[in-house]
Amino acid sequence: MPIRCEIVSQDRMVYQGEADIVVLPGTAGEMGILPHHAPLLTTLKYGIIRVRARGEEQIFTVAGGVAEVQPEIVTVLADAAENVEEIDVARAEAARKRAEEALAKVKPGDVDTLLALEAALRRSNLRIEAAKRFRAGKKPSYEE
Amino acid sequence: MASAREMRLRIRSVKNISQVTRALQAVSASKVRKAMAALIGTRPYATKAWQVLTHIARQPGRDTLHPLLTARAEVKKTLVVVITSDRGLAGAYNTNLIRLVLRTFGNWKNDVCFLTIGRKGRDLLMRRRLNVTADFSGLPAAPSFVDVSAIGRMVVQEFLDGRADEVYLAYTDFINMLRQEPVIKKLLPLNVENGDGRVENFEAVRTIPAAYTYEPAEREILDEIIPRFTALQVYQAILEAMASEHAARMSSMRNATDNAIELIAGLQLQYNKIRQQSITNDMLDIAGGAEALAQASQMQMAGGKHD
């Protein structure tokens, strides 16, 4: 019996469907959720969510958030999430460049801006990496 | 009565105004659609986050409530987040909200301070010498969650530091294109037990037999999720307010365009009358002149015969 999986980001529903296993990047480590898992709440770090259903795997990037696991459903409340197939690599590269340039110009002491830019940089790095590694046609590698 | 030239100028200027108002109406119409789409986009997250919160709150053997969920015994300071527009020409949109805010908090039982989003509201409140402690005017036209999450963080911080014992949101609720209603809603402390009526379909809310495993600790997770949810509510209120603003501007601009068209029709009629009048006068002059000429030459001819 499959488990239901829903991934929502603050601006839209990213994915909903059935899955045989969902692999989440928890703050305390990666965890695979199978159907009938015990109730669990975890925060997520920057990383990859894998949703496998009937032998097919879908991969999402997630930029932190919270996941709730119930025996029949996994709910991911992501700060930002995206299907790897939807990533616009050119845009991500541009964003990375912008963030790097801005980061070089940050005044010392301006912690808020610094943190925001670092987060932006981490986000674009994650998206670029994910797109490179997991795009359709390329064999996914499992060592992380 | 004005001269025909003056009338022509007036008609032209009214026509120009009607063109501007019509353009603004069209722009607002497209902005309403965008704001509505953004608003609908936040709903799945809000619904899910609310469910998770409810699940946590209804758990057996739960620890003491998170401070953001706990009502304070004594309320000394109230913070009100007032969301209005940066620009005018939106009919009674801003004044309606400010009137509600003043009616509600004018004689409030304790100290009230305001956090404003939108220049119009800030100016109206400052003019009344009310205590505006922070201002976040000049948001981008289509704010993303990241743009406004700072506001949510600040509100949460004010509450946790004890500078505010309760926080209200005042904004204009978007009901449909023709109806927008100013509302005041409590933001903090968050009342999980009752829901707030906005997040629809609670179908998936279950009471869970077994307690959650938390990873990391319960407190840390709540520290993550509750401020985020508060920020999301602020974000949603801003999107509601923006959709309302554009809808209000659209209908006020439609009224303005309709008025201008009516005015043009009236002026045109008057102008035609004046023009006709002057033509008639000219004709009378010419006819009179011709008559006089004819009489004169008749006299001459008669005189010639006489000669």
Tab-separated table of C-alpha atoms in Angstrom:
chain	number	residue	atom	x	y	z
A	1	MET	CA	0.000	0.000	0.000
A	2	PRO	CA	1.519	3.321	-1.048
A	3	ILE	CA	1.855	6.399	1.111
A	4	ARG	CA	0.448	9.765	0.053
A	5	CYS	CA	2.972	12.523	-0.475
A	6	GLU	CA	2.292	16.250	-0.639
A	7	ILE	CA	4.949	18.891	-1.129
A	8	VAL	CA	3.827	22.500	-0.767
A	9	SER	CA	5.898	25.649	-0.927
A	10	GLN	CA	4.690	29.021	0.243
A	11	ASP	CA	3.452	30.017	-3.163
A	12	ARG	CA	2.099	26.804	-4.651
A	13	MET	CA	1.458	23.082	-4.476
A	14	VAL	CA	4.615	21.491	-5.860
A	15	TYR	CA	3.666	17.827	-5.845
A	16	GLN	CA	0.899	15.550	-4.699
A	17	GLY	CA	0.600	11.884	-5.387
A	18	GLU	CA	1.184	8.367	-4.167
A	19	ALA	CA	4.632	7.039	-3.335
A	20	ASP	CA	6.263	3.780	-2.278
A	21	ILE	CA	9.044	5.594	-0.477
A	22	VAL	CA	9.864	9.234	0.241
A	23	VAL	CA	13.423	10.207	1.153
A	24	LEU	CA	13.694	13.459	3.117
A	25	PRO	CA	16.776	15.550	3.995
A	26	GLY	CA	16.083	15.934	7.732
A	27	THR	CA	18.258	18.216	9.852
A	28	ALA	CA	19.360	15.178	11.818
A	29	GLY	CA	20.114	13.172	8.697
A	30	GLU	CA	18.510	11.731	5.609
A	31	MET	CA	15.486	9.541	6.279
A	32	GLY	CA	13.439	7.230	4.123
A	33	ILE	CA	9.723	7.187	4.872
A	34	LEU	CA	7.789	4.039	4.046
A	35	PRO	CA	4.025	3.565	4.340
A	36	HIS	CA	2.762	3.106	7.921
A	37	HIS	CA	5.596	5.111	9.367
A	38	ALA	CA	5.093	6.281	12.949
A	39	PRO	CA	4.019	9.920	13.345
A	40	LEU	CA	7.031	12.174	13.053
A	41	LEU	CA	7.782	15.839	12.772
A	42	THR	CA	11.126	17.008	11.484
A	43	THR	CA	12.771	20.136	10.198
A	44	LEU	CA	14.466	19.913	6.827
A	45	LYS	CA	17.763	21.269	5.612
A	46	TYR	CA	18.761	22.268	2.101
A	47	GLY	CA	18.728	19.147	0.008
A	48	ILE	CA	16.956	16.684	-2.209
A	49	ILE	CA	13.629	14.943	-1.723
A	50	ARG	CA	13.188	11.698	-3.644
A	51	VAL	CA	9.716	10.349	-4.242
A	52	ARG	CA	9.654	6.847	-5.669
A	53	ALA	CA	6.448	5.362	-7.016
A	54	ARG	CA	6.147	2.189	-9.091
A	55	GLY	CA	9.833	2.147	-9.943
A	56	GLU	CA	9.875	5.741	-11.119
A	57	GLU	CA	11.688	8.359	-9.125
A	58	GLN	CA	10.899	12.038	-8.987
A	59	ILE	CA	13.393	14.406	-7.468
A	60	PHE	CA	12.768	17.774	-5.830
A	61	THR	CA	15.069	20.378	-4.396
A	62	VAL	CA	14.022	21.782	-1.058
A	63	ALA	CA	15.439	24.860	0.650
A	64	GLY	CA	14.591	24.020	4.229
A	65	GLY	CA	11.208	23.622	5.829
A	66	VAL	CA	9.236	21.199	7.943
A	67	ALA	CA	7.889	17.735	7.205
A	68	GLU	CA	5.048	15.986	8.968
A	69	VAL	CA	4.793	12.214	8.683
A	70	GLN	CA	1.607	10.324	9.439
A	71	PRO	CA	1.075	6.617	8.778
A	72	GLU	CA	-0.704	7.313	5.501
A	73	ILE	CA	0.638	10.720	4.469
A	74	VAL	CA	3.855	12.739	4.259
A	75	THR	CA	3.389	16.508	4.175
A	76	VAL	CA	6.361	18.689	3.304
A	77	LEU	CA	6.037	22.384	4.113
A	78	ALA	CA	8.955	23.749	2.150
A	79	ASP	CA	10.352	27.265	2.208
A	80	ALA	CA	10.996	26.727	-1.464
A	81	ALA	CA	10.730	23.534	-3.476
A	82	GLU	CA	10.984	22.637	-7.111
A	83	ASN	CA	10.896	19.592	-9.325
A	84	VAL	CA	14.362	19.029	-10.747
A	85	GLU	CA	12.888	18.858	-14.243
A	86	GLU	CA	11.499	22.389	-13.841
A	87	ILE	CA	14.750	24.039	-12.836
A	88	ASP	CA	15.824	26.793	-15.176
A	89	VAL	CA	19.591	26.289	-15.063
A	90	ALA	CA	20.408	29.529	-16.884
A	91	ARG	CA	18.361	31.485	-14.377
A	92	ALA	CA	19.922	29.676	-11.442
A	93	GLU	CA	23.409	30.417	-12.801
A	94	ALA	CA	22.501	34.080	-13.191
A	95	ALA	CA	21.130	34.146	-9.650
A	96	ARG	CA	24.309	32.558	-8.333
A	97	LYS	CA	26.437	35.137	-10.092
A	98	ARG	CA	24.285	37.963	-8.777
A	99	ALA	CA	24.484	36.609	-5.244
A	100	GLU	CA	28.246	36.160	-5.443
A	101	GLU	CA	28.745	39.696	-6.713
A	102	ALA	CA	26.477	41.188	-4.077
A	103	LEU	CA	28.167	39.101	-1.406
A	104	ALA	CA	31.537	40.601	-2.302
A	105	LYS	CA	30.121	44.076	-1.746
A	106	VAL	CA	28.361	43.538	1.576
A	107	LYS	CA	29.455	45.957	4.265
A	108	PRO	CA	30.929	44.235	7.296
A	109	GLY	CA	28.422	44.198	10.123
A	110	ASP	CA	25.359	44.042	7.891
A	111	VAL	CA	24.422	40.594	9.134
A	112	ASP	CA	20.871	40.500	7.751
A	113	THR	CA	21.947	41.144	4.179
A	114	LEU	CA	24.842	38.762	4.530
A	115	LEU	CA	22.614	35.951	5.728
A	116	ALA	CA	20.011	36.631	3.041
A	117	LEU	CA	22.649	36.579	0.322
A	118	GLU	CA	24.271	33.438	1.652
A	119	ALA	CA	20.895	31.759	1.676
A	120	ALA	CA	20.292	32.899	-1.912
A	121	LEU	CA	23.705	31.554	-2.911
A	122	ARG	CA	23.081	28.221	-1.208
A	123	ARG	CA	19.719	27.994	-2.929
A	124	SER	CA	21.101	28.593	-6.402
A	125	ASN	CA	24.037	26.235	-5.814
A	126	LEU	CA	21.606	23.551	-4.727
A	127	ARG	CA	19.448	24.048	-7.800
A	128	ILE	CA	22.371	23.998	-10.201
A	129	GLU	CA	23.873	20.892	-8.599
A	130	ALA	CA	20.558	19.103	-8.559
A	131	ALA	CA	19.837	19.955	-12.167
A	132	LYS	CA	23.257	18.666	-13.223
A	133	ARG	CA	22.989	15.443	-11.308
A	134	PHE	CA	19.379	14.410	-11.585
A	135	ARG	CA	18.110	15.613	-14.921
A	136	ALA	CA	16.313	12.997	-16.993
A	137	GLY	CA	18.659	11.006	-19.207
A	138	LYS	CA	21.403	11.007	-16.617
A	139	LYS	CA	21.756	8.121	-14.298
A	140	PRO	CA	21.183	9.211	-10.752
A	141	SER	CA	24.098	8.497	-8.487
A	142	TYR	CA	23.322	7.512	-4.942
A	143	GLU	CA	26.404	8.344	-3.020
A	144	GLU	CA	25.950	11.649	-1.264
B	1	MET	CA	-22.169	81.478	-21.901
B	2	ALA	CA	-18.685	80.243	-22.678
B	3	SER	CA	-17.295	80.739	-26.139
B	4	ALA	CA	-17.112	77.850	-28.589
B	5	ARG	CA	-13.324	77.833	-28.307
B	6	GLU	CA	-13.394	77.498	-24.540
B	7	MET	CA	-15.902	74.692	-24.833
B	8	ARG	CA	-13.710	72.855	-27.299
B	9	LEU	CA	-10.743	73.059	-24.941
B	10	ARG	CA	-12.818	71.788	-22.058
B	11	ILE	CA	-14.119	68.836	-24.036
B	12	ARG	CA	-10.604	67.960	-25.038
B	13	SER	CA	-9.304	68.033	-21.466
B	14	VAL	CA	-12.175	65.871	-20.189
B	15	LYS	CA	-11.461	63.437	-23.009
B	16	ASN	CA	-7.829	63.242	-21.949
B	17	ILE	CA	-8.829	62.557	-18.369
B	18	SER	CA	-11.179	59.795	-19.462
B	19	GLN	CA	-8.338	58.214	-21.422
B	20	VAL	CA	-6.115	58.217	-18.363
B	21	THR	CA	-8.791	56.771	-16.100
B	22	ARG	CA	-9.617	54.110	-18.653
B	23	ALA	CA	-5.968	53.107	-18.926
B	24	LEU	CA	-5.658	52.938	-15.148
B	25	GLN	CA	-8.802	50.826	-15.031
B	26	ALA	CA	-7.316	48.340	-17.487
B	27	VAL	CA	-4.008	48.202	-15.614
B	28	SER	CA	-5.789	47.606	-12.307
B	29	ALA	CA	-7.889	44.856	-13.858
B	30	SER	CA	-4.789	42.902	-14.805
B	31	LYS	CA	-3.190	43.562	-11.414
B	32	VAL	CA	-6.249	42.225	-9.611
B	33	ARG	CA	-5.971	39.008	-11.565
B	34	LYS	CA	-2.298	38.632	-10.676
B	35	ALA	CA	-2.888	39.379	-6.998
B	36	MET	CA	-5.729	36.864	-6.910
B	37	ALA	CA	-3.539	34.180	-8.481
B	38	ALA	CA	-0.818	34.841	-5.893
B	39	LEU	CA	-3.402	34.675	-3.125
B	40	ILE	CA	-4.761	31.352	-4.309
B	41	GLY	CA	-1.197	30.059	-4.589
B	42	THR	CA	-0.568	30.516	-0.855
B	43	ARG	CA	-3.657	28.580	0.168
B	44	PRO	CA	-2.303	25.009	-0.003
B	45	TYR	CA	0.637	25.906	2.234
B	46	ALA	CA	-1.537	27.793	4.686
B	47	THR	CA	-4.012	24.919	4.883
B	48	LYS	CA	-1.269	22.352	5.422
B	49	ALA	CA	0.614	24.434	7.965
B	50	TRP	CA	-2.601	24.981	9.878
B	51	GLN	CA	-3.283	21.254	9.885
B	52	VAL	CA	0.156	20.478	11.226
B	53	LEU	CA	-0.279	23.088	13.961
B	54	THR	CA	-3.642	21.657	14.906
B	55	HIS	CA	-2.192	18.161	15.028
B	56	ILE	CA	0.518	19.337	17.401
B	57	ALA	CA	-1.924	21.230	19.565
B	58	ARG	CA	-4.271	18.265	19.905
B	59	GLN	CA	-1.581	15.812	20.823
B	60	PRO	CA	-1.920	13.879	24.015
B	61	GLY	CA	0.758	14.539	26.624
B	62	ARG	CA	1.906	17.764	25.063
B	63	ASP	CA	4.228	20.054	26.983
B	64	THR	CA	3.309	23.577	27.960
B	65	LEU	CA	2.209	25.643	25.031
B	66	HIS	CA	4.665	27.538	22.918
B	67	PRO	CA	4.844	31.227	23.981
B	68	LEU	CA	3.449	32.311	20.631
B	69	LEU	CA	0.343	30.252	21.327
B	70	THR	CA	-0.190	31.450	24.895
B	71	ALA	CA	-2.538	34.289	25.701
B	72	ARG	CA	-1.061	36.640	28.295
B	73	ALA	CA	-2.953	37.147	31.517
B	74	GLU	CA	-2.424	40.885	31.449
B	75	VAL	CA	-2.439	42.798	28.192
B	76	LYS	CA	-0.637	46.114	28.458
B	77	LYS	CA	0.437	46.821	24.921
B	78	THR	CA	-1.302	46.133	21.660
B	79	LEU	CA	0.366	46.229	18.275
B	80	VAL	CA	-1.737	46.733	15.169
B	81	VAL	CA	-0.390	45.982	11.702
B	82	VAL	CA	-2.247	48.261	9.288
B	83	ILE	CA	-2.080	47.387	5.600
B	84	THR	CA	-3.067	50.101	3.126
B	85	SER	CA	-1.905	51.171	-0.316
B	86	ASP	CA	1.035	53.354	-1.309
B	87	ARG	CA	-0.983	55.214	-3.898
B	88	GLY	CA	-4.328	56.910	-3.957
B	89	LEU	CA	-7.015	57.037	-6.637
B	90	ALA	CA	-8.608	53.944	-5.145
B	91	GLY	CA	-11.891	55.430	-3.988
B	92	ALA	CA	-12.642	54.967	-0.302
B	93	TYR	CA	-10.286	51.975	0.003
B	94	ASN	CA	-7.841	53.547	2.468
B	95	THR	CA	-10.270	55.741	4.373
B	96	ASN	CA	-12.633	52.831	5.012
B	97	LEU	CA	-9.884	50.780	6.641
B	98	ILE	CA	-8.514	53.677	8.679
B	99	ARG	CA	-12.021	54.546	9.858
B	100	LEU	CA	-12.475	50.972	11.120
B	101	VAL	CA	-9.061	51.049	12.801
B	102	LEU	CA	-9.826	54.344	14.544
B	103	ARG	CA	-13.265	53.184	15.612
B	104	THR	CA	-11.842	49.969	17.065
B	105	PHE	CA	-8.614	51.199	18.602
B	106	GLY	CA	-9.530	54.839	19.252
B	107	ASN	CA	-10.591	54.103	22.828
B	108	TRP	CA	-8.754	50.854	23.359
B	109	LYS	CA	-8.329	49.693	26.942
B	110	ASN	CA	-4.521	49.831	26.866
B	111	ASP	CA	-1.598	51.276	24.923
B	112	VAL	CA	-1.784	50.806	21.172
B	113	CYS	CA	0.995	51.242	18.688
B	114	PHE	CA	0.881	50.764	14.943
B	115	LEU	CA	3.050	49.125	12.336
B	116	THR	CA	2.075	50.379	8.910
B	117	ILE	CA	2.468	48.848	5.491
B	118	GLY	CA	1.505	51.402	2.856
B	119	ARG	CA	2.136	55.128	2.715
B	120	LYS	CA	-1.493	56.225	2.760
B	121	GLY	CA	-2.276	54.519	6.037
B	122	ARG	CA	0.936	55.734	7.607
B	123	ASP	CA	0.181	59.343	6.685
B	124	LEU	CA	-3.410	59.147	7.893
B	125	LEU	CA	-2.386	57.681	11.255
B	126	MET	CA	0.520	60.065	11.758
B	127	ARG	CA	-1.718	63.021	11.037
B	128	ARG	CA	-3.804	61.934	13.990
B	129	ARG	CA	-0.671	61.772	16.121
B	130	LEU	CA	-0.994	58.076	16.742
B	131	ASN	CA	1.968	56.033	17.773
B	132	VAL	CA	3.403	54.580	14.550
B	133	THR	CA	6.460	52.578	15.610
B	134	ALA	CA	7.502	51.027	12.324
B	135	ASP	CA	6.703	51.440	8.674
B	136	PHE	CA	7.202	49.069	5.760
B	137	SER	CA	5.856	51.173	2.911
B	138	GLY	CA	7.052	50.852	-0.628
B	139	LEU	CA	6.756	47.107	-1.098
B	140	PRO	CA	7.285	45.824	-4.643
B	141	ALA	CA	4.171	45.630	-6.808
B	142	ALA	CA	4.066	41.832	-6.618
B	143	PRO	CA	5.804	40.980	-3.343
B	144	SER	CA	7.178	37.487	-2.872
B	145	PHE	CA	7.131	35.774	0.480
B	146	VAL	CA	10.785	36.654	1.001
B	147	ASP	CA	10.005	40.365	0.598
B	148	VAL	CA	7.567	40.378	3.481
B	149	SER	CA	8.919	37.687	5.788
B	150	ALA	CA	10.962	40.365	7.580
B	151	ILE	CA	7.703	41.969	8.702
B	152	GLY	CA	6.516	38.677	10.165
B	153	ARG	CA	9.853	38.160	11.917
B	154	MET	CA	9.687	41.616	13.424
B	155	VAL	CA	6.133	41.114	14.686
B	156	VAL	CA	7.093	37.808	16.297
B	157	GLN	CA	10.134	39.433	17.911
B	158	GLU	CA	8.070	42.307	19.302
B	159	PHE	CA	5.692	39.803	20.815
B	160	LEU	CA	8.378	37.552	22.281
B	161	ASP	CA	10.308	40.492	23.734
B	162	GLY	CA	7.186	41.691	25.495
B	163	ARG	CA	6.938	44.969	23.605
B	164	ALA	CA	3.506	43.786	22.497
B	165	ASP	CA	1.140	41.486	24.380
B	166	GLU	CA	-1.170	40.954	21.453
B	167	VAL	CA	-0.977	41.680	17.764
B	168	TYR	CA	-3.794	42.483	15.364
B	169	LEU	CA	-3.863	42.636	11.591
B	170	ALA	CA	-5.991	45.320	9.943
B	171	TYR	CA	-6.436	44.978	6.202
B	172	THR	CA	-9.057	44.912	3.486
B	173	ASP	CA	-10.467	41.491	2.766
B	174	PHE	CA	-10.993	40.704	-0.890
B	175	ILE	CA	-14.461	39.173	-1.207
B	176	ASN	CA	-14.984	39.687	-4.910
B	177	MET	CA	-14.367	42.273	-7.616
B	178	LEU	CA	-17.153	44.482	-6.328
B	179	ARG	CA	-16.864	43.919	-2.597
B	180	GLN	CA	-13.878	44.494	-0.363
B	181	GLU	CA	-14.343	44.719	3.359
B	182	PRO	CA	-12.016	46.166	5.971
B	183	VAL	CA	-11.356	43.610	8.709
B	184	ILE	CA	-9.404	43.341	11.938
B	185	LYS	CA	-8.033	39.943	12.885
B	186	LYS	CA	-5.979	38.726	15.793
B	187	LEU	CA	-2.555	37.519	14.692
B	188	LEU	CA	-0.792	36.719	17.965
B	189	PRO	CA	-1.096	34.844	20.218
B	190	LEU	CA	-2.121	32.290	17.656
B	191	ASN	CA	-5.329	30.536	18.589
B	192	VAL	CA	-4.892	26.993	17.364
B	193	GLU	CA	-7.876	25.392	19.047
B	194	ASN	CA	-10.562	27.296	17.165
B	195	GLY	CA	-9.014	27.862	13.788
B	196	ASP	CA	-9.641	31.237	12.281
B	197	GLY	CA	-12.334	30.350	9.797
B	198	ARG	CA	-10.144	31.314	6.883
B	199	VAL	CA	-8.341	28.091	6.289
B	200	GLU	CA	-10.877	25.888	4.605
B	201	ASN	CA	-11.471	22.157	4.623
B	202	PHE	CA	-10.317	20.552	7.777
B	203	GLU	CA	-11.045	17.139	6.329
B	204	ALA	CA	-7.552	15.849	6.977
B	205	VAL	CA	-7.398	16.906	10.615
B	206	ARG	CA	-7.287	13.808	12.743
B	207	THR	CA	-6.632	13.242	16.355
B	208	ILE	CA	-3.530	11.162	16.388
B	209	PRO	CA	-3.459	8.143	18.649
B	210	ALA	CA	0.294	8.026	19.028
B	211	ALA	CA	2.518	10.924	19.990
B	212	TYR	CA	4.880	12.367	17.428
B	213	THR	CA	8.526	11.619	17.282
B	214	TYR	CA	10.257	14.968	17.052
B	215	GLU	CA	13.476	15.479	15.242
B	216	PRO	CA	14.980	17.701	16.644
B	217	ALA	CA	13.037	18.573	19.816
B	218	GLU	CA	9.407	19.674	19.835
B	219	ARG	CA	10.287	23.164	20.955
B	220	GLU	CA	12.739	23.671	18.102
B	221	ILE	CA	10.228	22.555	15.537
B	222	LEU	CA	7.584	24.868	16.928
B	223	ASP	CA	10.165	27.651	16.931
B	224	GLU	CA	10.558	27.021	13.219
B	225	ILE	CA	6.997	26.540	12.193
B	226	ILE	CA	5.036	29.089	14.213
B	227	PRO	CA	6.977	32.218	13.206
B	228	ARG	CA	6.845	30.994	9.635
B	229	PHE	CA	3.118	30.563	9.846
B	230	THR	CA	2.732	34.021	11.373
B	231	ALA	CA	4.754	35.505	8.527
B	232	LEU	CA	2.591	33.612	6.074
B	233	GLN	CA	-0.542	35.126	7.583
B	234	VAL	CA	0.949	38.586	7.193
B	235	TYR	CA	1.846	37.724	3.607
B	236	GLN	CA	-1.674	36.526	2.888
B	237	ALA	CA	-3.152	39.678	4.412
B	238	ILE	CA	-0.888	41.781	2.197
B	239	LEU	CA	-1.998	39.867	-0.883
B	240	GLU	CA	-5.661	40.248	0.127
B	241	ALA	CA	-5.098	43.965	0.641
B	242	MET	CA	-3.395	44.297	-2.728
B	243	ALA	CA	-6.141	42.474	-4.579
B	244	SER	CA	-8.651	44.718	-2.804
B	245	GLU	CA	-6.680	47.841	-3.631
B	246	HIS	CA	-6.582	47.060	-7.323
B	247	ALA	CA	-10.239	46.066	-7.382
B	248	ALA	CA	-11.189	49.278	-5.570
B	249	ARG	CA	-9.087	51.325	-7.955
B	250	MET	CA	-10.588	49.549	-10.910
B	251	SER	CA	-14.157	50.301	-9.897
B	252	SER	CA	-13.395	53.886	-8.910
B	253	MET	CA	-11.679	54.396	-12.248
B	254	ARG	CA	-14.626	52.857	-14.036
B	255	ASN	CA	-16.886	55.367	-12.285
B	256	ALA	CA	-14.541	58.167	-13.268
B	257	THR	CA	-14.539	57.037	-16.897
B	258	ASP	CA	-18.329	56.776	-16.923
B	259	ASN	CA	-18.629	60.249	-15.406
B	260	ALA	CA	-16.228	61.657	-17.951
B	261	ILE	CA	-18.227	60.147	-20.796
B	262	GLU	CA	-21.406	61.653	-19.403
B	263	LEU	CA	-19.697	64.995	-18.950
B	264	ILE	CA	-18.397	64.896	-22.513
B	265	ALA	CA	-21.891	64.197	-23.836
B	266	GLY	CA	-23.282	67.190	-21.900
B	267	LEU	CA	-20.478	69.455	-22.979
B	268	GLN	CA	-20.753	68.346	-26.583
B	269	LEU	CA	-24.447	69.179	-26.581
B	270	GLN	CA	-23.752	72.584	-25.127
B	271	TYR	CA	-20.948	73.155	-27.599
B	272	ASN	CA	-23.195	72.219	-30.522
B	273	LYS	CA	-25.806	74.669	-29.276
B	274	ILE	CA	-23.260	77.454	-29.023
B	275	ARG	CA	-21.899	76.668	-32.444
B	276	GLN	CA	-25.395	76.563	-33.934
B	277	GLN	CA	-26.192	79.819	-32.218
B	278	SER	CA	-23.158	81.502	-33.685
B	279	ILE	CA	-23.939	80.119	-37.137
B	280	THR	CA	-27.476	81.413	-36.824
B	281	ASN	CA	-26.143	84.776	-35.757
B	282	ASP	CA	-23.772	84.854	-38.695
B	283	MET	CA	-26.591	83.906	-41.058
B	284	LEU	CA	-28.743	86.634	-39.612
B	285	ASP	CA	-25.921	89.108	-40.075
B	286	ILE	CA	-25.376	88.056	-43.674
B	287	ALA	CA	-29.068	88.048	-44.407
B	288	GLY	CA	-29.409	91.430	-42.742
B	289	GLY	CA	-26.450	92.769	-44.715
B	290	ALA	CA	-27.799	91.398	-47.971
B	291	GLU	CA	-31.202	92.880	-47.243
B	292	ALA	CA	-29.621	96.270	-46.529
B	293	LEU	CA	-27.555	96.056	-49.710
B	294	ALA	CA	-30.598	95.130	-51.784
B	295	GLN	CA	-32.540	98.016	-50.339
B	296	ALA	CA	-29.692	100.418	-51.021
B	297	SER	CA	-29.331	99.347	-54.660
B	298	GLN	CA	-33.089	99.551	-55.099
B	299	MET	CA	-32.970	103.067	-53.799
B	300	GLN	CA	-30.114	103.816	-56.196
B	301	MET	CA	-32.002	102.348	-59.130
B	302	ALA	CA	-35.086	104.296	-58.194
B	303	GLY	CA	-32.963	107.445	-57.848
B	304	GLY	CA	-31.363	106.735	-61.287
B	305	LYS	CA	-34.765	106.591	-62.942
B	306	HIS	CA	-35.628	109.701	-61.187
B	307	ASP	CA	-32.556	111.359	-62.541
